[in-house]
mmCIF file of C-alpha atoms in Angstrom:
data_model
loop_
_atom_site.group_PDB
_atom_site.id
_atom_site.type_symbol
_atom_site.label_atom_id
_atom_site.label_comp_id
_atom_site.label_asym_id
_atom_site.label_seq_id
_atom_site.Cartn_x
_atom_site.Cartn_y
_atom_site.Cartn_z
ATOM 1 C CA TYR A 1010 19.756 32.018 18.664
ATOM 2 C CA GLN A 1011 17.577 28.965 19.602
ATOM 3 C CA ALA A 1012 18.478 25.819 20.928
ATOM 4 C CA GLN A 1013 16.466 22.753 22.130
ATOM 5 C CA ILE A 1014 18.549 21.072 25.078
ATOM 6 C CA TRP A 1015 17.764 17.876 26.292
ATOM 7 C CA ARG A 1016 19.268 18.212 29.986
ATOM 8 C CA GLN A 1017 19.318 16.099 32.952
ATOM 9 C CA GLY A 1018 21.032 17.993 36.221
ATOM 10 C CA ALA A 1019 20.146 16.492 39.425
ATOM 11 C CA ASP A 1020 17.017 14.635 38.254
ATOM 12 C CA GLU A 1021 19.059 11.492 36.855
ATOM 13 C CA ASN A 1022 16.863 8.953 34.848
ATOM 14 C CA THR A 1023 14.258 12.533 33.647
ATOM 15 C CA LEU A 1024 15.048 14.355 30.697
ATOM 16 C CA SER A 1025 13.703 17.619 30.203
ATOM 17 C CA ILE A 1026 13.611 19.961 26.932
ATOM 18 C CA VAL A 1027 13.612 23.272 27.116
ATOM 19 C CA GLN A 1028 13.610 25.981 24.974
ATOM 20 C CA ALA A 1029 16.467 28.580 25.470
ATOM 21 C CA ASN A 1030 17.202 31.339 23.746
ATOM 22 C CA PHE A 1031 20.643 32.635 24.006
ATOM 23 C CA SER A 1032 22.806 34.984 22.247
ATOM 24 C CA LEU A 1033 26.258 33.652 21.517
ATOM 25 C CA ARG A 1034 27.834 36.678 22.974
ATOM 26 C CA SER A 1035 25.985 36.217 26.122
ATOM 27 C CA SER A 1036 27.734 35.540 29.206
ATOM 28 C CA ARG A 1037 24.060 33.396 30.144
ATOM 29 C CA ILE A 1038 24.908 29.498 30.229
ATOM 30 C CA PRO A 1039 22.730 28.358 27.406
ATOM 31 C CA GLY A 1040 19.819 25.818 28.791
ATOM 32 C CA HIS A 1041 19.882 27.378 32.473
ATOM 33 C CA ILE A 1042 16.811 28.430 32.938
ATOM 34 C CA PRO A 1043 16.371 30.826 36.014
ATOM 35 C CA ALA A 1044 14.368 29.509 39.443
ATOM 36 C CA LYS A 1045 11.002 31.556 39.378
ATOM 37 C CA PHE A 1046 9.814 29.662 42.390
ATOM 38 C CA ASP A 1047 11.449 28.334 45.534
ATOM 39 C CA GLN A 1048 11.366 25.021 46.833
ATOM 40 C CA GLN A 1049 7.909 25.550 48.855
ATOM 41 C CA LYS A 1050 6.261 26.761 45.844
ATOM 42 C CA ARG A 1051 7.496 23.564 43.308
ATOM 43 C CA MET A 1052 3.675 22.628 43.924
ATOM 44 C CA SER A 1053 2.611 25.154 42.080
ATOM 45 C CA THR A 1054 -0.260 24.959 39.047
ATOM 46 C CA LEU A 1055 2.511 25.761 36.472
ATOM 47 C CA PHE A 1056 4.487 22.445 37.410
ATOM 48 C CA LEU A 1057 1.432 19.792 37.260
ATOM 49 C CA PRO A 1058 -1.117 18.616 34.422
ATOM 50 C CA THR A 1059 -4.703 19.834 34.707
ATOM 51 C CA ARG A 1060 -5.606 16.252 35.109
ATOM 52 C CA ILE A 1061 -3.795 15.794 38.353
ATOM 53 C CA LEU A 1062 -5.075 19.184 40.037
ATOM 54 C CA THR A 1063 -8.813 18.259 39.110
ATOM 55 C CA ARG A 1064 -8.350 14.703 40.625
ATOM 56 C CA ASN A 1065 -6.564 16.257 43.203
ATOM 57 C CA PHE A 1066 -3.898 13.986 43.722
ATOM 58 C CA ALA A 1067 -6.084 10.623 43.609
ATOM 59 C CA GLY A 1068 -4.207 7.642 43.561
ATOM 60 C CA ILE A 1069 -0.875 8.738 45.409
ATOM 61 C CA SER A 1070 -0.442 6.966 48.486
ATOM 62 C CA ARG A 1071 -1.154 8.389 51.437
ATOM 63 C CA ASN A 1072 0.139 5.825 54.129
ATOM 64 C CA MET A 1073 3.901 4.692 54.596
ATOM 65 C CA ALA A 1074 5.401 2.868 51.753
ATOM 66 C CA LYS A 1075 6.386 -0.942 52.496
ATOM 67 C CA ILE A 1076 10.136 -1.076 52.657
ATOM 68 C CA ILE A 1077 11.582 -4.443 51.157
ATOM 69 C CA LYS A 1078 15.333 -5.269 51.360
ATOM 70 C CA LEU A 1079 16.139 -6.750 48.312
ATOM 71 C CA GLU A 1080 17.623 -10.644 48.751
ATOM 72 C CA ASP A 1081 18.845 -12.937 46.161
ATOM 73 C CA ASP A 1082 17.104 -15.467 47.543
ATOM 74 C CA MET A 1083 13.733 -13.876 47.459
ATOM 75 C CA LEU A 1084 14.259 -12.423 44.141
ATOM 76 C CA GLU A 1085 11.414 -14.171 42.669
ATOM 77 C CA LYS A 1086 9.266 -13.373 45.159
ATOM 78 C CA GLN A 1087 10.152 -9.557 45.272
ATOM 79 C CA LEU A 1088 9.866 -9.303 41.590
ATOM 80 C CA SER A 1089 6.560 -10.713 41.582
ATOM 81 C CA MET A 1090 5.212 -8.048 44.157
ATOM 82 C CA ALA A 1091 6.927 -5.355 42.517
ATOM 83 C CA ALA A 1092 5.218 -6.007 38.954
ATOM 84 C CA LYS A 1093 1.676 -6.505 40.959
ATOM 85 C CA SER A 1094 2.372 -2.933 42.537
ATOM 86 C CA LEU A 1095 2.999 -1.326 38.648
ATOM 87 C CA GLN A 1096 0.217 -3.167 37.095
ATOM 88 C CA ALA A 1097 -2.267 -2.102 39.845
ATOM 89 C CA GLY A 1098 -0.814 1.795 38.741
ATOM 90 C CA ASN A 1099 1.081 2.607 41.650
ATOM 91 C CA ILE A 1100 4.394 4.039 41.919
ATOM 92 C CA ILE A 1101 7.696 2.742 43.545
ATOM 93 C CA ALA A 1102 11.182 3.148 44.785
ATOM 94 C CA VAL A 1103 13.915 1.404 42.905
ATOM 95 C CA PRO A 1104 17.621 1.167 42.784
ATOM 96 C CA THR A 1105 19.667 1.704 39.845
ATOM 97 C CA ASP A 1106 22.846 0.949 38.532
ATOM 98 C CA THR A 1107 23.707 4.828 38.814
ATOM 99 C CA ILE A 1108 21.411 6.293 42.106
ATOM 100 C CA TYR A 1109 17.758 5.316 43.309
ATOM 101 C CA GLY A 1110 14.673 6.126 40.869
ATOM 102 C CA LEU A 1111 10.647 6.366 41.456
ATOM 103 C CA ALA A 1112 9.067 3.857 38.827
ATOM 104 C CA GLY A 1113 5.827 3.529 37.147
ATOM 105 C CA LEU A 1114 4.895 1.816 34.192
ATOM 106 C CA ALA A 1115 5.358 4.199 31.526
ATOM 107 C CA GLN A 1116 2.414 2.790 29.355
ATOM 108 C CA SER A 1117 -0.186 4.081 32.160
ATOM 109 C CA THR A 1118 -0.972 7.848 31.697
ATOM 110 C CA GLU A 1119 -2.434 7.878 35.668
ATOM 111 C CA ALA A 1120 1.227 6.176 36.899
ATOM 112 C CA VAL A 1121 3.248 9.176 34.403
ATOM 113 C CA GLU A 1122 1.204 11.659 36.439
ATOM 114 C CA GLN A 1123 1.616 10.746 39.727
ATOM 115 C CA ILE A 1124 5.357 10.265 39.240
ATOM 116 C CA TYR A 1125 5.028 14.246 38.445
ATOM 117 C CA ALA A 1126 2.929 15.095 41.283
ATOM 118 C CA ILE A 1127 5.041 12.946 43.810
ATOM 119 C CA LYS A 1128 8.027 14.995 42.566
ATOM 120 C CA GLY A 1129 6.547 18.517 42.029
ATOM 121 C CA ARG A 1130 7.969 18.327 38.538
ATOM 122 C CA ASN A 1131 7.481 20.696 35.774
ATOM 123 C CA SER A 1132 4.901 18.682 33.360
ATOM 124 C CA SER A 1133 6.748 19.976 30.353
ATOM 125 C CA LYS A 1134 10.311 17.856 30.967
ATOM 126 C CA PRO A 1135 10.093 14.458 29.681
ATOM 127 C CA VAL A 1136 10.637 10.831 31.603
ATOM 128 C CA ALA A 1137 12.779 8.444 29.942
ATOM 129 C CA ILE A 1138 12.156 4.706 29.741
ATOM 130 C CA SER A 1139 13.397 1.463 30.905
ATOM 131 C CA VAL A 1140 13.453 -1.841 29.355
ATOM 132 C CA ALA A 1141 15.059 -4.820 29.870
ATOM 133 C CA GLU A 1142 17.163 -6.049 26.677
ATOM 134 C CA VAL A 1143 18.941 -3.580 24.222
ATOM 135 C CA SER A 1144 16.621 -5.799 21.806
ATOM 136 C CA ASP A 1145 13.729 -4.157 22.822
ATOM 137 C CA ILE A 1146 14.365 -0.561 22.288
ATOM 138 C CA PRO A 1147 13.313 -0.739 18.133
ATOM 139 C CA ARG A 1148 9.665 -1.229 19.269
ATOM 140 C CA TRP A 1149 9.674 1.562 21.214
ATOM 141 C CA ALA A 1150 12.293 3.908 19.446
ATOM 142 C CA ARG A 1151 13.549 4.469 15.396
ATOM 143 C CA LEU A 1152 17.253 3.124 14.844
ATOM 144 C CA THR A 1153 19.964 4.970 13.485
ATOM 145 C CA VAL A 1154 22.517 3.100 14.593
ATOM 146 C CA PRO A 1155 23.700 -1.006 13.947
ATOM 147 C CA MET A 1156 22.222 -3.047 17.040
ATOM 148 C CA GLU A 1157 25.866 -3.864 17.529
ATOM 149 C CA CYS A 1158 26.062 -0.052 18.716
ATOM 150 C CA LEU A 1159 23.392 -0.325 21.369
ATOM 151 C CA GLN A 1160 25.105 -3.344 22.283
ATOM 152 C CA ASP A 1161 28.428 -1.711 22.874
ATOM 153 C CA LEU A 1162 26.931 1.014 24.761
ATOM 154 C CA LEU A 1163 23.756 -1.033 27.016
ATOM 155 C CA PRO A 1164 23.512 -2.437 29.109
ATOM 156 C CA GLY A 1165 24.996 0.433 31.363
ATOM 157 C CA PRO A 1166 24.915 4.077 32.734
ATOM 158 C CA VAL A 1167 24.358 5.329 29.270
ATOM 159 C CA THR A 1168 20.675 7.356 28.347
ATOM 160 C CA VAL A 1169 19.986 6.751 24.279
ATOM 161 C CA VAL A 1170 17.866 9.901 23.144
ATOM 162 C CA MET A 1171 15.683 8.696 19.860
ATOM 163 C CA GLN A 1172 12.827 9.258 18.057
ATOM 164 C CA ARG A 1173 10.017 7.928 19.978
ATOM 165 C CA THR A 1174 7.468 4.838 17.663
ATOM 166 C CA ALA A 1175 3.596 5.097 17.869
ATOM 167 C CA ALA A 1176 3.775 2.036 20.477
ATOM 168 C CA LEU A 1177 4.702 4.497 22.732
ATOM 169 C CA ASN A 1178 1.976 5.959 25.100
ATOM 170 C CA THR A 1179 1.000 9.221 23.268
ATOM 171 C CA ASN A 1180 0.667 10.842 26.701
ATOM 172 C CA LEU A 1181 3.498 10.075 27.917
ATOM 173 C CA ASN A 1182 5.833 13.299 27.103
ATOM 174 C CA PRO A 1183 3.593 14.801 24.698
ATOM 175 C CA THR A 1184 5.402 17.794 24.166
ATOM 176 C CA THR A 1185 8.651 16.153 22.218
ATOM 177 C CA ASP A 1186 8.715 13.259 19.973
ATOM 178 C CA LEU A 1187 12.334 12.221 21.382
ATOM 179 C CA VAL A 1188 12.402 9.036 24.188
ATOM 180 C CA GLY A 1189 15.368 8.982 26.061
ATOM 181 C CA ILE A 1190 15.961 4.658 26.753
ATOM 182 C CA ARG A 1191 17.886 2.973 29.455
ATOM 183 C CA VAL A 1192 18.970 -0.456 29.484
ATOM 184 C CA PRO A 1193 20.517 -0.314 32.934
ATOM 185 C CA GLN A 1194 23.022 -2.600 34.537
ATOM 186 C CA HIS A 1195 20.970 -3.802 37.208
ATOM 187 C CA LYS A 1196 19.720 -7.449 37.245
ATOM 188 C CA PHE A 1197 16.455 -6.513 39.288
ATOM 189 C CA LEU A 1198 15.076 -3.423 37.550
ATOM 190 C CA ARG A 1199 15.843 -5.454 34.262
ATOM 191 C CA GLN A 1200 14.177 -7.977 35.012
ATOM 192 C CA LEU A 1201 11.266 -6.019 36.562
ATOM 193 C CA ALA A 1202 10.724 -4.342 33.125
ATOM 194 C CA GLU A 1203 10.865 -7.997 31.677
ATOM 195 C CA THR A 1204 8.269 -9.355 34.474
ATOM 196 C CA CYS A 1205 5.842 -6.315 33.239
ATOM 197 C CA MET A 1206 6.215 -6.627 29.440
ATOM 198 C CA GLU A 1207 6.398 -3.231 28.909
ATOM 199 C CA PRO A 1208 8.556 -0.142 29.706
ATOM 200 C CA ILE A 1209 9.182 1.382 33.100
ATOM 201 C CA ALA A 1210 8.870 5.059 33.085
ATOM 202 C CA LEU A 1211 11.730 6.253 35.091
ATOM 203 C CA THR A 1212 12.981 9.202 36.878
ATOM 204 C CA SER A 1213 15.030 10.253 40.065
ATOM 205 C CA ALA A 1214 13.953 9.295 43.481
ATOM 206 C CA ASN A 1215 13.738 12.795 45.042
ATOM 207 C CA THR A 1216 11.895 16.036 44.670
ATOM 208 C CA SER A 1217 12.295 18.351 41.158
ATOM 209 C CA ALA A 1218 15.627 19.664 41.775
ATOM 210 C CA ALA A 1219 17.090 18.084 44.753
ATOM 211 C CA GLY A 1220 20.139 16.321 44.335
ATOM 212 C CA ASN A 1221 20.098 12.549 43.398
ATOM 213 C CA THR A 1222 19.885 10.048 45.752
ATOM 214 C CA ILE A 1223 22.187 6.933 46.510
ATOM 215 C CA ALA A 1224 20.283 5.257 49.622
ATOM 216 C CA ILE A 1225 16.603 5.208 50.655
ATOM 217 C CA GLN A 1226 17.017 7.175 53.489
ATOM 218 C CA GLU A 1227 17.811 10.229 51.307
ATOM 219 C CA PHE A 1228 14.237 10.172 50.424
ATOM 220 C CA GLU A 1229 12.127 9.214 52.899
ATOM 221 C CA ASN A 1230 9.859 12.655 52.594
ATOM 222 C CA LEU A 1231 8.490 10.723 49.359
ATOM 223 C CA TRP A 1232 8.345 7.647 51.212
ATOM 224 C CA PRO A 1233 4.048 8.190 52.574
ATOM 225 C CA HIS A 1234 3.290 8.898 48.733
ATOM 226 C CA LEU A 1235 4.907 5.360 47.194
ATOM 227 C CA ASP A 1236 3.452 2.047 47.720
ATOM 228 C CA LEU A 1237 6.931 -0.131 47.852
ATOM 229 C CA VAL A 1238 10.271 1.391 48.383
ATOM 230 C CA LEU A 1239 13.210 -1.679 47.203
ATOM 231 C CA ASP A 1240 16.116 -1.191 49.381
ATOM 232 C CA GLY A 1241 19.223 -2.348 47.588
ATOM 233 C CA GLY A 1242 21.375 -0.689 50.017
ATOM 234 C CA ARG A 1243 23.740 2.061 49.091
ATOM 235 C CA ILE A 1244 24.714 2.383 45.774
ATOM 236 C CA GLU A 1245 28.311 2.274 45.433
ATOM 237 C CA SER A 1246 30.315 1.982 42.105
ATOM 238 C CA SER A 1247 33.674 2.601 40.494
ATOM 239 C CA LEU A 1248 32.189 5.248 38.801
ATOM 240 C CA ALA A 1249 31.783 8.939 40.357
ATOM 241 C CA GLU A 1250 28.905 9.018 42.594
ATOM 242 C CA ARG A 1251 25.805 10.465 41.897
ATOM 243 C CA GLU A 1252 26.693 11.605 38.564
ATOM 244 C CA GLY A 1253 24.184 9.816 36.706
ATOM 245 C CA SER A 1254 24.450 8.610 33.001
ATOM 246 C CA THR A 1255 25.641 10.066 29.981
ATOM 247 C CA VAL A 1256 23.100 11.050 27.984
ATOM 248 C CA VAL A 1257 23.676 10.827 24.275
ATOM 249 C CA ASP A 1258 21.037 11.735 21.005
ATOM 250 C CA LEU A 1259 21.113 9.448 18.308
ATOM 251 C CA SER A 1260 17.920 10.606 17.089
ATOM 252 C CA VAL A 1261 19.585 11.906 13.373
ATOM 253 C CA GLU A 1262 21.978 9.301 11.528
ATOM 254 C CA GLY A 1263 25.097 9.369 11.325
ATOM 255 C CA GLN A 1264 25.890 11.850 14.264
ATOM 256 C CA PHE A 1265 25.307 12.030 17.680
ATOM 257 C CA ARG A 1266 25.344 14.647 20.125
ATOM 258 C CA VAL A 1267 26.632 14.179 24.389
ATOM 259 C CA LEU A 1268 23.648 15.991 26.474
ATOM 260 C CA ARG A 1269 24.722 15.657 29.618
ATOM 261 C CA VAL A 1270 28.274 14.511 30.477
ATOM 262 C CA GLY A 1271 27.107 11.695 32.838
ATOM 263 C CA CYS A 1272 29.843 9.145 34.381
ATOM 264 C CA ALA A 1273 30.132 7.540 30.886
ATOM 265 C CA TYR A 1274 31.160 10.338 28.781
ATOM 266 C CA MET A 1275 34.476 9.262 27.411
ATOM 267 C CA SER A 1276 33.745 5.575 26.769
ATOM 268 C CA THR A 1277 30.182 6.762 24.793
ATOM 269 C CA VAL A 1278 32.436 9.087 22.946
ATOM 270 C CA ASP A 1279 35.013 6.552 21.874
ATOM 271 C CA ILE A 1280 32.418 3.911 21.193
ATOM 272 C CA LEU A 1281 30.902 6.329 18.575
ATOM 273 C CA ALA A 1282 33.287 8.477 17.193
ATOM 274 C CA ASN A 1283 36.228 5.933 16.827
ATOM 275 C CA LYS A 1284 34.627 2.537 16.668
ATOM 276 C CA TYR A 1285 31.395 3.559 14.396
ATOM 277 C CA ASP A 1286 32.850 6.509 13.017
ATOM 278 C CA LEU A 1287 29.542 9.279 13.925
ATOM 279 C CA ASN A 1288 30.046 13.055 13.488
ATOM 280 C CA ASP A 1289 30.263 14.522 16.981
ATOM 281 C CA ILE A 1290 27.818 17.460 16.569
ATOM 282 C CA THR A 1291 27.896 18.546 20.410
ATOM 283 C CA GLU A 1292 28.216 21.822 21.001
ATOM 284 C CA TYR A 1293 27.364 22.480 24.289
ATOM 285 C CA VAL A 1294 27.120 19.949 27.229
ATOM 286 C CA ILE A 1295 25.234 20.112 30.464
ATOM 287 C CA PRO A 1296 27.888 19.643 33.117
ATOM 288 C CA ASN A 1297 27.280 17.192 36.077
ATOM 289 C CA GLY A 1298 25.545 19.155 38.455
ATOM 290 C CA VAL A 1299 24.065 21.709 36.587
ATOM 291 C CA HIS A 1300 20.178 22.104 36.940
#
């Protein structure tokens, strides 16, 4: 029995697609991939794109990142600084409405490669994108639900998975025709995408398979590889801490599949199933905390 599983695990804002073979009678959890390498071997050639290896990590900063405390009265200046850093091809750390993330321009292949290198992440695992407004989604994904439905889900802690359009960088997630899209409930991050006038590739601020981070000190080991660290303070909300967004596949018209529970599971299912009468075809949901 074959299943194509989108999952998020500890890497919130990063979606990974894996092929899993499993028996319906097997005690093995669907989608679980046994660890073949320990943490010290995460930078194995199996986990990095060829171009990164041949460039010998060219372009990754070796100086300590500049720490910027986000302040409302300095927002315009800080947005400009962050946008210029991204447009120069750098990777920065940003707060979101759920956890801290690493950000680069999605339309820049070199920036995307840097993200994978910094995290030591498997190059076959796709990265989600973050946009400024719900109205931006049709440029990057093919809609199968009314815009009103997306507006009921977003902005907020939900990642919608849809068929990508030709406008999206072909070197971003080249192994799949799907893309996860976020419109976070976070003023700075949305304004940053608006300022850059293109989507932001967004993944959790940690090394691959490590836990999600809600304060900049928790990923201090990554600072030497970043240009800026935007400090929005400790991320706290009424939502479950560190759970990250709920991931839902809306790539097929008339149905939905929940791929990751996340922190907005109940409200997401209620909107899709009850308000818009979509068929719930969820068979297995990756639980929170399962990598």
